Amino acid sequence: MTRTMFILTITSLLSLAGLAWGHGNVTPQSVNIRGLEELGEEWRDTNPYRESHPQHELAVDVGKSAYNQNCAACHGLEAKSGGIAPDLRELENGDYGDEWYKERVINGASRNGRVLMPPMANYLSQEALWAIRTWLETVSLETTGGN
Ligand code: HEC
């Protein structure tokens, strides 16, 4: 196929993907959480994989890749928002940020019956979601000083 056709095909595939996200249809990518402490069914109130946790580093790695596969389409690569959804580097570190994070990933967000963010906890494990939070704290504006 010609180069132009190729580019057109890619562009239409991307816009189809965009539409699917826009309607809140998630194609969740499974997250390999092997090696991370299992947390059970009941949600923790605060991130269990903080610095003091023996698997903290692993959680950062797992979280980074899980974020790229499941959140970046809306929240932007490297958590730098392109404007579609809030910039997650602005979330506060620590317990207060955890509370807000937990509320959002469990309930998602919708307005006037339109799903803005699907309830991600329906698709991803608690372990995967806290791992994402662990990575997010490493790139937060509070941690990096705003870069
Ligand atoms: C389909 C797009 C979409 C996907 C996928 C998505 N989000 Fe969101 N998210 C949004 C939008 C839009 C908002 C803002 C909702 C509002 O305005 O009430 C939001 C809000 C949030 C908030 C609150 C931020 C704030 O500043 O108030 C958090 C935390 C969050 N998302 C985390 C995540 C995580 C973690 C993932 C991946 C596991 C994810 N989101 C996947 C669209 C998305």
PDB file of C-alpha atoms and ligand atoms in Angstrom:
ATOM      1  CA  MET A   1       0.000   0.000   0.000  1.00  0.00           C
ATOM      2  CA  THR A   2       1.133   3.540  -0.572  1.00  0.00           C
ATOM      3  CA  ARG A   3       2.497   5.689   2.187  1.00  0.00           C
ATOM      4  CA  THR A   4      -0.555   7.964   2.079  1.00  0.00           C
ATOM      5  CA  MET A   5      -2.948   5.042   2.378  1.00  0.00           C
ATOM      6  CA  PHE A   6      -0.951   3.718   5.262  1.00  0.00           C
ATOM      7  CA  ILE A   7      -1.156   7.037   7.092  1.00  0.00           C
ATOM      8  CA  LEU A   8      -4.885   7.325   6.398  1.00  0.00           C
ATOM      9  CA  THR A   9      -5.474   3.826   7.752  1.00  0.00           C
ATOM     10  CA  ILE A  10      -3.546   4.550  10.912  1.00  0.00           C
ATOM     11  CA  THR A  11      -5.375   7.848  11.382  1.00  0.00           C
ATOM     12  CA  SER A  12      -8.794   6.260  11.081  1.00  0.00           C
ATOM     13  CA  LEU A  13      -7.842   3.463  13.451  1.00  0.00           C
ATOM     14  CA  LEU A  14      -6.714   6.043  15.970  1.00  0.00           C
ATOM     15  CA  SER A  15      -9.931   8.021  15.701  1.00  0.00           C
ATOM     16  CA  LEU A  16     -11.978   4.844  16.141  1.00  0.00           C
ATOM     17  CA  ALA A  17     -10.033   4.148  19.294  1.00  0.00           C
ATOM     18  CA  GLY A  18     -10.688   7.716  20.362  1.00  0.00           C
ATOM     19  CA  LEU A  19     -14.422   7.288  19.890  1.00  0.00           C
ATOM     20  CA  ALA A  20     -14.479   4.124  21.917  1.00  0.00           C
ATOM     21  CA  TRP A  21     -12.761   5.878  24.806  1.00  0.00           C
ATOM     22  CA  GLY A  22     -15.004   8.878  24.414  1.00  0.00           C
ATOM     23  CA  HIS A  23     -18.024   6.719  25.111  1.00  0.00           C
ATOM     24  CA  GLY A  24     -16.435   5.214  28.131  1.00  0.00           C
ATOM     25  CA  ASN A  25     -15.907   1.791  26.577  1.00  0.00           C
ATOM     26  CA  VAL A  26     -12.744   0.523  28.095  1.00  0.00           C
ATOM     27  CA  THR A  27     -10.575  -2.176  26.649  1.00  0.00           C
ATOM     28  CA  PRO A  28      -8.648  -2.870  29.800  1.00  0.00           C
ATOM     29  CA  GLN A  29      -5.223  -4.418  29.455  1.00  0.00           C
ATOM     30  CA  SER A  30      -4.496  -7.041  32.022  1.00  0.00           C
ATOM     31  CA  VAL A  31      -1.780  -6.116  34.450  1.00  0.00           C
ATOM     32  CA  ASN A  32       0.810  -8.587  35.621  1.00  0.00           C
ATOM     33  CA  ILE A  33       1.058  -8.088  39.365  1.00  0.00           C
ATOM     34  CA  ARG A  34       3.225 -11.114  40.066  1.00  0.00           C
ATOM     35  CA  GLY A  35       5.500 -10.521  43.048  1.00  0.00           C
ATOM     36  CA  LEU A  36       3.371  -7.780  44.581  1.00  0.00           C
ATOM     37  CA  GLU A  37       1.803  -8.373  47.965  1.00  0.00           C
ATOM     38  CA  GLU A  38      -1.812  -9.432  47.475  1.00  0.00           C
ATOM     39  CA  LEU A  39      -4.325  -7.119  49.078  1.00  0.00           C
ATOM     40  CA  GLY A  40      -7.563  -9.107  49.065  1.00  0.00           C
ATOM     41  CA  GLU A  41     -11.029  -7.889  48.190  1.00  0.00           C
ATOM     42  CA  GLU A  42     -11.454  -5.048  50.601  1.00  0.00           C
ATOM     43  CA  TRP A  43     -10.051  -1.725  49.455  1.00  0.00           C
ATOM     44  CA  ARG A  44      -7.294  -0.121  51.530  1.00  0.00           C
ATOM     45  CA  ASP A  45      -7.766   3.535  52.404  1.00  0.00           C
ATOM     46  CA  THR A  46      -4.161   4.403  51.710  1.00  0.00           C
ATOM     47  CA  ASN A  47      -1.542   3.197  49.285  1.00  0.00           C
ATOM     48  CA  PRO A  48       0.061   0.076  50.758  1.00  0.00           C
ATOM     49  CA  TYR A  49       3.080   0.203  48.385  1.00  0.00           C
ATOM     50  CA  ARG A  50       4.636   3.447  49.617  1.00  0.00           C
ATOM     51  CA  GLU A  51       8.425   3.834  50.032  1.00  0.00           C
ATOM     52  CA  SER A  52       8.531   1.767  53.208  1.00  0.00           C
ATOM     53  CA  HIS A  53       6.975  -1.253  51.485  1.00  0.00           C
ATOM     54  CA  PRO A  54       9.484  -3.985  50.541  1.00  0.00           C
ATOM     55  CA  GLN A  55       8.036  -4.184  46.996  1.00  0.00           C
ATOM     56  CA  HIS A  56       7.909  -0.429  46.447  1.00  0.00           C
ATOM     57  CA  GLU A  57      10.276  -0.483  43.441  1.00  0.00           C
ATOM     58  CA  LEU A  58       8.386  -3.306  41.779  1.00  0.00           C
ATOM     59  CA  ALA A  59       5.122  -1.426  42.333  1.00  0.00           C
ATOM     60  CA  VAL A  60       6.589   1.636  40.574  1.00  0.00           C
ATOM     61  CA  ASP A  61       7.514  -0.470  37.518  1.00  0.00           C
ATOM     62  CA  VAL A  62       4.211  -2.333  37.403  1.00  0.00           C
ATOM     63  CA  GLY A  63       2.345   0.924  37.877  1.00  0.00           C
ATOM     64  CA  LYS A  64       4.164   2.744  35.107  1.00  0.00           C
ATOM     65  CA  SER A  65       3.323   0.159  32.500  1.00  0.00           C
ATOM     66  CA  ALA A  66      -0.234  -0.334  33.789  1.00  0.00           C
ATOM     67  CA  TYR A  67      -0.768   3.432  33.590  1.00  0.00           C
ATOM     68  CA  ASN A  68       0.477   3.578  30.005  1.00  0.00           C
ATOM     69  CA  GLN A  69      -1.883   0.816  28.957  1.00  0.00           C
ATOM     70  CA  ASN A  70      -5.004   1.861  30.833  1.00  0.00           C
ATOM     71  CA  CYS A  71      -4.938   5.544  31.695  1.00  0.00           C
ATOM     72  CA  ALA A  72      -2.597   7.336  29.274  1.00  0.00           C
ATOM     73  CA  ALA A  73      -5.159   7.410  26.434  1.00  0.00           C
ATOM     74  CA  CYS A  74      -7.115   9.960  28.456  1.00  0.00           C
ATOM     75  CA  HIS A  75      -4.658  11.299  31.030  1.00  0.00           C
ATOM     76  CA  GLY A  76      -1.653  11.600  28.738  1.00  0.00           C
ATOM     77  CA  LEU A  77       1.730   9.935  28.376  1.00  0.00           C
ATOM     78  CA  GLU A  78       3.973  10.352  31.420  1.00  0.00           C
ATOM     79  CA  ALA A  79       0.818  11.588  33.184  1.00  0.00           C
ATOM     80  CA  LYS A  80       1.162  14.922  31.372  1.00  0.00           C
ATOM     81  CA  SER A  81      -2.369  15.725  30.386  1.00  0.00           C
ATOM     82  CA  GLY A  82      -3.051  16.806  26.833  1.00  0.00           C
ATOM     83  CA  GLY A  83      -6.192  18.498  28.101  1.00  0.00           C
ATOM     84  CA  ILE A  84      -8.783  15.705  27.748  1.00  0.00           C
ATOM     85  CA  ALA A  85      -8.602  14.709  31.397  1.00  0.00           C
ATOM     86  CA  PRO A  86      -6.949  16.176  34.497  1.00  0.00           C
ATOM     87  CA  ASP A  87      -3.183  16.124  34.822  1.00  0.00           C
ATOM     88  CA  LEU A  88      -2.560  13.410  37.402  1.00  0.00           C
ATOM     89  CA  ARG A  89       0.821  14.889  38.354  1.00  0.00           C
ATOM     90  CA  GLU A  90      -1.202  17.474  40.230  1.00  0.00           C
ATOM     91  CA  LEU A  91      -2.645  14.941  42.667  1.00  0.00           C
ATOM     92  CA  GLU A  92      -1.373  15.498  46.148  1.00  0.00           C
ATOM     93  CA  ASN A  93       1.078  12.963  47.554  1.00  0.00           C
ATOM     94  CA  GLY A  94       0.170  11.070  50.703  1.00  0.00           C
ATOM     95  CA  ASP A  95      -3.059  10.047  52.375  1.00  0.00           C
ATOM     96  CA  TYR A  96      -5.181  12.920  51.139  1.00  0.00           C
ATOM     97  CA  GLY A  97      -4.282  12.253  47.506  1.00  0.00           C
ATOM     98  CA  ASP A  98      -4.865   8.530  48.099  1.00  0.00           C
ATOM     99  CA  GLU A  99      -8.400   9.180  49.261  1.00  0.00           C
ATOM    100  CA  TRP A 100      -9.283  11.169  46.160  1.00  0.00           C
ATOM    101  CA  TYR A 101      -7.520   8.679  43.890  1.00  0.00           C
ATOM    102  CA  LYS A 102      -9.374   5.739  45.435  1.00  0.00           C
ATOM    103  CA  GLU A 103     -12.729   7.480  45.132  1.00  0.00           C
ATOM    104  CA  ARG A 104     -12.143   8.170  41.423  1.00  0.00           C
ATOM    105  CA  VAL A 105     -10.792   4.804  40.339  1.00  0.00           C
ATOM    106  CA  ILE A 106     -13.637   3.001  42.120  1.00  0.00           C
ATOM    107  CA  ASN A 107     -16.480   5.248  40.981  1.00  0.00           C
ATOM    108  CA  GLY A 108     -15.167   6.793  37.806  1.00  0.00           C
ATOM    109  CA  ALA A 109     -16.795  10.040  36.782  1.00  0.00           C
ATOM    110  CA  SER A 110     -19.868  10.904  34.787  1.00  0.00           C
ATOM    111  CA  ARG A 111     -21.875  14.012  34.144  1.00  0.00           C
ATOM    112  CA  ASN A 112     -25.433  14.223  32.822  1.00  0.00           C
ATOM    113  CA  GLY A 113     -25.387  10.511  32.135  1.00  0.00           C
ATOM    114  CA  ARG A 114     -22.206  10.741  30.066  1.00  0.00           C
ATOM    115  CA  VAL A 115     -19.310   8.616  31.250  1.00  0.00           C
ATOM    116  CA  LEU A 116     -16.174  10.749  31.459  1.00  0.00           C
ATOM    117  CA  MET A 117     -14.102   8.127  33.182  1.00  0.00           C
ATOM    118  CA  PRO A 118     -15.161   4.496  33.602  1.00  0.00           C
ATOM    119  CA  PRO A 119     -14.959   2.924  37.072  1.00  0.00           C
ATOM    120  CA  MET A 120     -11.508   1.475  36.504  1.00  0.00           C
ATOM    121  CA  ALA A 121     -11.713  -0.779  39.581  1.00  0.00           C
ATOM    122  CA  ASN A 122     -14.262  -2.852  37.649  1.00  0.00           C
ATOM    123  CA  TYR A 123     -11.495  -3.780  35.217  1.00  0.00           C
ATOM    124  CA  LEU A 124      -8.237  -3.626  37.131  1.00  0.00           C
ATOM    125  CA  SER A 125      -7.218  -5.184  40.425  1.00  0.00           C
ATOM    126  CA  GLN A 126      -6.674  -3.198  43.564  1.00  0.00           C
ATOM    127  CA  GLU A 127      -2.995  -4.209  43.363  1.00  0.00           C
ATOM    128  CA  ALA A 128      -2.675  -2.792  39.824  1.00  0.00           C
ATOM    129  CA  LEU A 129      -4.448   0.435  40.774  1.00  0.00           C
ATOM    130  CA  TRP A 130      -2.315   1.064  43.874  1.00  0.00           C
ATOM    131  CA  ALA A 131       0.774   0.286  41.792  1.00  0.00           C
ATOM    132  CA  ILE A 132      -0.331   3.009  39.366  1.00  0.00           C
ATOM    133  CA  ARG A 133      -0.763   5.384  42.277  1.00  0.00           C
ATOM    134  CA  THR A 134       2.739   4.457  43.478  1.00  0.00           C
ATOM    135  CA  TRP A 135       4.208   5.373  40.094  1.00  0.00           C
ATOM    136  CA  LEU A 136       2.125   8.561  39.897  1.00  0.00           C
ATOM    137  CA  GLU A 137       3.645   9.762  43.158  1.00  0.00           C
ATOM    138  CA  THR A 138       7.130   9.421  41.655  1.00  0.00           C
ATOM    139  CA  VAL A 139       6.192  11.846  38.843  1.00  0.00           C
ATOM    140  CA  SER A 140       3.904  14.174  40.786  1.00  0.00           C
ATOM    141  CA  LEU A 141       4.626  17.898  40.725  1.00  0.00           C
ATOM    142  CA  GLU A 142       5.166  17.713  44.459  1.00  0.00           C
ATOM    143  CA  THR A 143       7.912  15.093  43.993  1.00  0.00           C
ATOM    144  CA  THR A 144       9.607  16.545  40.924  1.00  0.00           C
ATOM    145  CA  GLY A 145       9.259  20.185  41.912  1.00  0.00           C
ATOM    146  CA  GLY A 146       7.111  20.968  38.911  1.00  0.00           C
ATOM    147  CA  ASN A 147       8.830  19.553  35.818  1.00  0.00           C
TER     148      ASN A 147
HETATM  149  C1  HEC B   1     -11.971   7.441  29.131  1.00  0.00           C
HETATM  150  C2  HEC B   1     -11.001   8.401  29.642  1.00  0.00           C
HETATM  151  C3  HEC B   1     -10.347   8.075  30.965  1.00  0.00           C
HETATM  152  C4  HEC B   1      -9.647   6.945  31.334  1.00  0.00           C
HETATM  153  C5  HEC B   1      -9.373   5.694  30.527  1.00  0.00           C
HETATM  154  C6  HEC B   1      -9.180   7.192  32.675  1.00  0.00           C
HETATM  155  N1  HEC B   1      -9.606   8.421  33.114  1.00  0.00           N
HETATM  156 FE1  HEC B   1      -9.287   9.245  34.942  1.00  0.00          FE
HETATM  157  N2  HEC B   1     -10.441  10.836  34.461  1.00  0.00           N
HETATM  158  C7  HEC B   1     -10.973  11.081  33.214  1.00  0.00           C
HETATM  159  C8  HEC B   1     -11.692  12.357  33.240  1.00  0.00           C
HETATM  160  C9  HEC B   1     -12.405  12.995  32.072  1.00  0.00           C
HETATM  161  C10 HEC B   1     -11.582  12.844  34.564  1.00  0.00           C
HETATM  162  C11 HEC B   1     -12.206  14.136  35.118  1.00  0.00           C
HETATM  163  C12 HEC B   1     -13.566  13.795  35.623  1.00  0.00           C
HETATM  164  C13 HEC B   1     -14.340  15.013  36.089  1.00  0.00           C
HETATM  165  O1  HEC B   1     -14.157  16.100  35.528  1.00  0.00           O
HETATM  166  O2  HEC B   1     -15.131  14.856  37.026  1.00  0.00           O
HETATM  167  C14 HEC B   1     -10.768  11.875  35.291  1.00  0.00           C
HETATM  168  C15 HEC B   1     -10.406  12.019  36.623  1.00  0.00           C
HETATM  169  C16 HEC B   1      -9.497  11.207  37.275  1.00  0.00           C
HETATM  170  C17 HEC B   1      -8.993  11.443  38.611  1.00  0.00           C
HETATM  171  C18 HEC B   1      -9.311  12.645  39.489  1.00  0.00           C
HETATM  172  C19 HEC B   1      -8.328  13.737  39.106  1.00  0.00           C
HETATM  173  C20 HEC B   1      -8.611  15.087  39.673  1.00  0.00           C
HETATM  174  O3  HEC B   1      -7.709  15.950  39.599  1.00  0.00           O
HETATM  175  O4  HEC B   1      -9.707  15.318  40.150  1.00  0.00           O
HETATM  176  C21 HEC B   1      -8.125  10.425  38.898  1.00  0.00           C
HETATM  177  C22 HEC B   1      -7.335  10.222  40.169  1.00  0.00           C
HETATM  178  C23 HEC B   1      -8.092   9.548  37.735  1.00  0.00           C
HETATM  179  N3  HEC B   1      -8.941  10.060  36.768  1.00  0.00           N
HETATM  180  C24 HEC B   1      -7.308   8.415  37.636  1.00  0.00           C
HETATM  181  C25 HEC B   1      -7.316   7.542  36.542  1.00  0.00           C
HETATM  182  C26 HEC B   1      -6.522   6.345  36.462  1.00  0.00           C
HETATM  183  C27 HEC B   1      -5.527   5.894  37.513  1.00  0.00           C
HETATM  184  C28 HEC B   1      -6.840   5.746  35.271  1.00  0.00           C
HETATM  185  C29 HEC B   1      -6.318   4.429  34.727  1.00  0.00           C
HETATM  186  C30 HEC B   1      -6.376   3.285  35.615  1.00  0.00           C
HETATM  187  C31 HEC B   1      -7.821   6.584  34.612  1.00  0.00           C
HETATM  188  N4  HEC B   1      -8.075   7.659  35.400  1.00  0.00           N
HETATM  189  C32 HEC B   1      -8.397   6.302  33.380  1.00  0.00           C
HETATM  190  C33 HEC B   1     -10.872  10.259  32.115  1.00  0.00           C
HETATM  191  C34 HEC B   1     -10.305   9.005  32.097  1.00  0.00           C
END
